[in-house]
Amino acid sequence: MQISKTLLITGVSSGFGRALAQEALTVGHKVVGTVRSVQARRDFESLAPHGAFGRILDVTDFDAIDSVVSEIEANVSPIDVLVNNAGYGHEGIMEESPLSEMRRQFDVNVFGSVAMMKAVLPFMRTRRRGHILNITSMGGFITMPGIAYYCGSKFALEGISEALSKEVKQFGIAVTAVAPGSFRTDWAGRSMTRTARSIVDYDDVFDPVRKAREEKSGKQLGDPRKAARAMLAAIAADSPPVHLLLGSDALGLVRGKLSALDDEIRAWESVTVSTDG
Ligand code: NAP
């Protein structure tokens, strides 16, 4: 039987966050969802008048996060599950993309997620239970030209999630890094930021990637509702995974990456071990 839990999900206005909130409400969980406007809060709460609680929060408003979490703990319910979902993709060739774009990408995808985790952990640690899901990406394992800042942010979140899982397991707190492949959300549409092109040398490597992404937007293989059900299965598990890939594209590409990495490690093994002693 499904045990009812309270989930705090960042970014429930669309995509994975919205789908997870809807599926969680359907099976009887309580959901506190963060949004960034009064209208979005109203829309979200109308999903389930007694089960959906909206809170307005930009995850880069670092000074506000602790008080928002404390208020939820006091006025809604203890948080059983935090889902760090809020995030966006920056697209741009690294040499062309200003550092300010990288800072923004890391502020939202990495620092925002870490600040949320730091806010819920004291409560979860005191209770000796809890589960944190960080939505990373297959871009936290594989890379392609034109999304260096995005991949960097998701590699960072993968690493932080895995290390944190080793720190908090002793307190009965699980951490799962969820790495989706391509899904039909607003990620490659309204949410993506794109740095303007300026160096023609990169046209050949980058133009086809950008064009393919634009053409595929809205037609991706993955169904966010099915991703939501997969995440609910991880939340219900006695031993949740530390890493969870979602989508057959993620599976194939990440396996290919790990195998190519292993090949390269083997090819250079004698040089690698030559530095001992
Ligand atoms: P989405 O439909 O664009 O949803 C993104 C959500 O994040 C929106 O609710 C958005 O709120 C919120 N958000 C963005 N910046 C925020 C900020 N600074 N503070 C608070 N909320 C913020 O895209 P999505 O695909 O569901 O994205 C969810 C997560 O999945 C992201 O971390 C993304 O990187 C990851 N992901 C997506 C895919 C994919 O193929 N779709 C694949 C791998 C990973 P607003 O409505 O206010 O903008």
XYZ file of C-alpha atoms and ligand atoms in Angstrom:
325
model
C 0.000 0.000 0.000
C 1.170 3.522 -0.837
C 2.167 5.500 2.279
C 1.158 9.148 2.049
C 4.104 11.535 2.181
C 4.730 15.256 1.933
C 6.812 16.256 -1.075
C 8.444 19.644 -1.558
C 9.049 20.090 -5.301
C 10.771 23.143 -6.772
C 9.442 24.426 -10.111
C 5.932 22.973 -10.426
C 4.664 25.358 -13.116
C 5.470 22.991 -16.009
C 7.422 19.936 -17.150
C 8.699 17.315 -14.720
C 7.805 19.324 -11.615
C 4.196 19.729 -12.689
C 3.887 16.095 -13.830
C 5.398 14.760 -10.597
C 3.124 16.979 -8.505
C 0.050 15.770 -10.410
C 0.956 12.081 -10.189
C 1.881 12.429 -6.497
C -1.443 14.139 -5.715
C -3.296 11.399 -7.603
C -1.852 8.686 -5.357
C -2.597 10.662 -2.184
C 0.632 12.473 -1.372
C 0.642 16.070 -0.176
C 2.662 18.399 -2.421
C 4.197 21.745 -1.605
C 5.322 23.216 -4.907
C 7.405 26.302 -5.571
C 6.523 28.701 -8.386
C 7.556 32.213 -9.359
C 4.311 34.148 -9.683
C 0.999 34.652 -7.896
C -0.885 33.351 -10.934
C 1.257 30.182 -11.091
C 0.632 29.624 -7.381
C -3.123 29.914 -7.915
C -2.998 27.520 -10.880
C -0.991 24.998 -8.904
C -3.184 25.092 -5.794
C -6.299 24.598 -7.933
C -5.013 21.099 -8.800
C -6.045 19.861 -5.338
C -7.461 22.319 -2.798
C -6.433 20.201 0.238
C -3.316 18.590 -1.167
C -1.459 21.187 -3.244
C 0.256 24.056 -1.439
C 2.039 26.683 -3.503
C 4.934 28.805 -2.316
C 6.558 31.586 -4.309
C 10.308 31.110 -4.465
C 13.095 31.742 -6.913
C 15.758 29.205 -5.922
C 18.443 31.858 -6.403
C 16.855 33.929 -3.636
C 19.261 32.222 -1.249
C 18.366 34.383 1.752
C 14.688 33.403 1.492
C 15.104 29.623 1.262
C 15.583 28.761 4.959
C 12.523 30.704 6.051
C 10.334 29.250 3.280
C 11.324 25.716 4.338
C 10.811 26.457 8.059
C 7.398 27.940 7.342
C 6.382 24.818 5.369
C 7.578 22.559 8.200
C 5.566 24.596 10.725
C 2.387 25.306 8.761
C 1.941 22.509 6.227
C 3.699 19.352 7.307
C 7.135 17.870 7.937
C 8.851 17.432 4.551
C 9.450 13.751 3.770
C 10.821 14.262 0.269
C 12.601 17.213 -1.333
C 12.677 17.207 -5.139
C 15.176 19.709 -6.556
C 13.634 20.020 -9.987
C 13.866 23.762 -10.794
C 16.483 24.305 -13.444
C 17.049 25.366 -17.021
C 19.389 24.795 -19.926
C 21.920 27.284 -21.211
C 22.911 26.718 -24.820
C 26.030 28.340 -26.221
C 29.555 27.600 -27.363
C 31.808 28.008 -24.324
C 34.182 30.528 -25.897
C 31.229 32.657 -26.964
C 29.295 32.504 -23.695
C 30.036 35.105 -21.019
C 30.956 34.007 -17.491
C 27.819 35.748 -16.255
C 25.764 33.088 -18.134
C 27.747 30.365 -16.428
C 27.236 31.932 -13.001
C 23.487 32.130 -13.610
C 23.418 28.487 -14.802
C 25.245 27.316 -11.681
C 23.242 29.607 -9.373
C 19.980 27.990 -10.452
C 20.988 24.386 -11.197
C 23.652 23.896 -8.509
C 23.661 26.564 -5.789
C 19.863 26.721 -5.647
C 19.638 22.955 -5.252
C 22.359 22.895 -2.599
C 20.697 25.733 -0.673
C 17.410 23.799 -0.699
C 19.162 20.653 0.570
C 20.907 22.588 3.331
C 17.546 24.015 4.415
C 15.726 20.658 4.699
C 18.585 18.576 6.093
C 18.408 19.794 9.731
C 14.747 18.724 9.863
C 15.325 15.392 8.123
C 18.406 14.658 10.237
C 16.495 15.322 13.468
C 13.745 12.954 12.324
C 16.302 10.381 11.099
C 14.469 9.969 7.807
C 13.975 11.696 4.481
C 14.661 11.464 0.772
C 16.197 14.039 -1.551
C 15.801 13.711 -5.316
C 17.977 15.933 -7.473
C 16.928 16.154 -11.108
C 20.221 16.166 -12.946
C 20.311 15.027 -16.601
C 21.965 12.550 -18.927
C 24.035 15.716 -19.484
C 25.464 14.956 -16.026
C 27.221 11.976 -17.664
C 27.504 12.706 -21.376
C 28.382 15.944 -23.139
C 27.926 17.554 -26.519
C 29.170 20.783 -28.100
C 27.154 23.836 -27.139
C 26.008 22.915 -23.651
C 29.240 23.086 -21.647
C 27.792 25.226 -18.847
C 24.670 23.066 -18.598
C 26.644 19.805 -18.522
C 29.058 21.345 -16.009
C 26.157 22.208 -13.715
C 24.624 18.736 -13.996
C 27.982 16.951 -13.514
C 28.369 19.096 -10.384
C 24.936 18.150 -9.084
C 25.595 14.450 -9.785
C 28.839 14.613 -7.792
C 27.340 16.571 -4.917
C 24.365 14.177 -4.744
C 26.571 11.106 -4.635
C 28.891 12.528 -1.947
C 25.927 13.757 0.124
C 24.314 10.322 -0.073
C 27.405 8.932 1.709
C 27.211 11.600 4.417
C 23.535 11.244 5.305
C 22.824 7.533 4.818
C 23.703 7.038 8.509
C 20.739 9.288 9.386
C 18.240 7.313 7.325
C 18.245 9.958 4.560
C 18.479 8.777 0.952
C 19.722 10.892 -1.948
C 18.823 10.021 -5.543
C 20.242 11.812 -8.582
C 17.635 11.394 -11.322
C 19.139 11.761 -14.813
C 16.513 12.052 -17.554
C 17.169 11.809 -21.274
C 15.110 14.020 -23.620
C 11.538 14.618 -22.450
C 8.607 16.676 -23.719
C 8.786 19.630 -21.317
C 9.432 23.370 -21.790
C 13.197 22.779 -21.320
C 14.254 23.306 -24.965
C 11.423 25.794 -25.576
C 10.512 28.813 -23.439
C 12.938 27.937 -20.627
C 16.200 27.659 -22.564
C 18.596 30.610 -22.709
C 20.731 30.882 -25.821
C 23.905 32.905 -26.188
C 24.117 34.760 -29.498
C 26.602 33.368 -32.022
C 29.764 35.413 -32.624
C 32.612 33.147 -33.846
C 32.136 31.593 -37.297
C 34.843 28.999 -36.605
C 32.268 27.077 -34.551
C 29.495 27.042 -37.168
C 30.222 23.542 -38.464
C 30.266 21.862 -35.077
C 27.445 23.810 -33.468
C 24.841 24.875 -36.034
C 23.548 21.324 -36.679
C 23.259 20.677 -32.911
C 21.240 23.849 -32.327
C 19.019 23.169 -35.346
C 18.370 19.565 -34.289
C 17.433 20.677 -30.766
C 15.017 23.305 -32.078
C 13.400 20.787 -34.427
C 13.077 18.136 -31.729
C 11.548 20.450 -29.106
C 8.076 19.174 -28.235
C 8.676 15.850 -30.008
C 11.163 14.275 -27.603
C 10.898 10.590 -26.818
C 10.224 10.881 -23.100
C 6.826 11.316 -21.446
C 7.076 13.439 -18.258
C 4.104 11.613 -16.705
C 5.930 8.310 -17.024
C 9.043 9.959 -15.549
C 6.872 11.090 -12.636
C 5.676 7.528 -12.038
C 9.273 6.290 -12.127
C 10.249 8.898 -9.540
C 7.319 7.876 -7.333
C 8.564 4.275 -7.511
C 12.009 5.446 -6.337
C 10.365 7.442 -3.531
C 8.405 4.359 -2.421
C 11.429 2.026 -2.528
C 12.969 0.620 0.676
C 16.436 1.152 -0.828
C 16.248 4.001 -3.335
C 19.005 4.172 -5.966
C 21.764 6.787 -5.730
C 21.596 7.227 -9.534
C 18.508 6.709 -11.663
C 18.531 7.164 -15.441
C 15.203 7.870 -17.149
C 14.615 7.050 -20.807
C 16.119 4.595 -23.293
C 18.110 7.445 -24.899
C 19.781 8.183 -21.547
C 20.451 4.483 -21.054
C 22.158 4.022 -24.438
C 24.142 7.246 -24.362
C 25.347 6.906 -20.767
C 26.322 3.255 -21.298
C 28.228 4.288 -24.432
C 30.022 7.029 -22.487
C 31.002 4.695 -19.638
C 32.262 2.106 -22.091
C 34.296 4.688 -24.091
C 35.712 5.998 -20.813
C 36.696 2.479 -19.811
C 38.374 1.976 -23.221
C 40.374 5.163 -22.793
C 41.387 4.264 -19.238
C 42.630 0.881 -20.530
C 44.503 2.450 -23.456
C 46.420 4.736 -21.107
C 46.655 2.357 -18.130
C 50.431 1.892 -18.293
C 50.952 5.674 -18.252
C 48.460 6.000 -15.420
C 50.259 3.533 -13.160
C 53.725 4.790 -14.166
C 53.466 7.657 -11.657
C 53.389 5.486 -8.515
C 56.402 5.147 -6.208
P 10.507 23.223 -17.731
O 9.193 22.716 -18.214
O 11.105 24.417 -18.383
O 10.396 23.448 -16.153
C 11.390 24.121 -15.427
C 10.821 24.556 -14.090
O 11.898 25.136 -13.322
C 9.753 25.630 -14.221
O 8.763 25.402 -13.251
C 10.508 26.914 -13.925
O 9.707 27.944 -13.388
C 11.453 26.409 -12.854
N 12.588 27.328 -12.653
C 13.518 27.698 -13.565
N 14.385 28.574 -13.002
C 13.990 28.742 -11.726
C 14.458 29.522 -10.640
N 15.532 30.329 -10.731
N 13.800 29.439 -9.441
C 12.711 28.659 -9.326
N 12.197 27.922 -10.314
C 12.833 27.963 -11.498
O 11.624 22.098 -17.930
P 11.833 20.652 -17.266
O 12.448 19.818 -18.315
O 10.631 20.164 -16.573
O 12.984 21.004 -16.213
C 13.016 20.448 -14.915
C 14.406 19.901 -14.635
O 14.660 18.786 -15.498
C 15.534 20.889 -14.905
O 16.473 20.817 -13.848
C 16.138 20.388 -16.211
O 17.470 20.765 -16.366
C 15.954 18.899 -16.032
N 16.051 18.076 -17.240
C 15.183 18.214 -18.285
C 15.278 17.359 -19.378
C 14.303 17.435 -20.518
O 14.565 16.828 -21.575
N 13.176 18.066 -20.383
C 16.274 16.399 -19.429
C 17.163 16.292 -18.377
C 17.024 17.124 -17.279
P 9.072 29.139 -14.316
O 7.831 28.568 -14.944
O 8.801 30.229 -13.349
O 10.116 29.494 -15.342
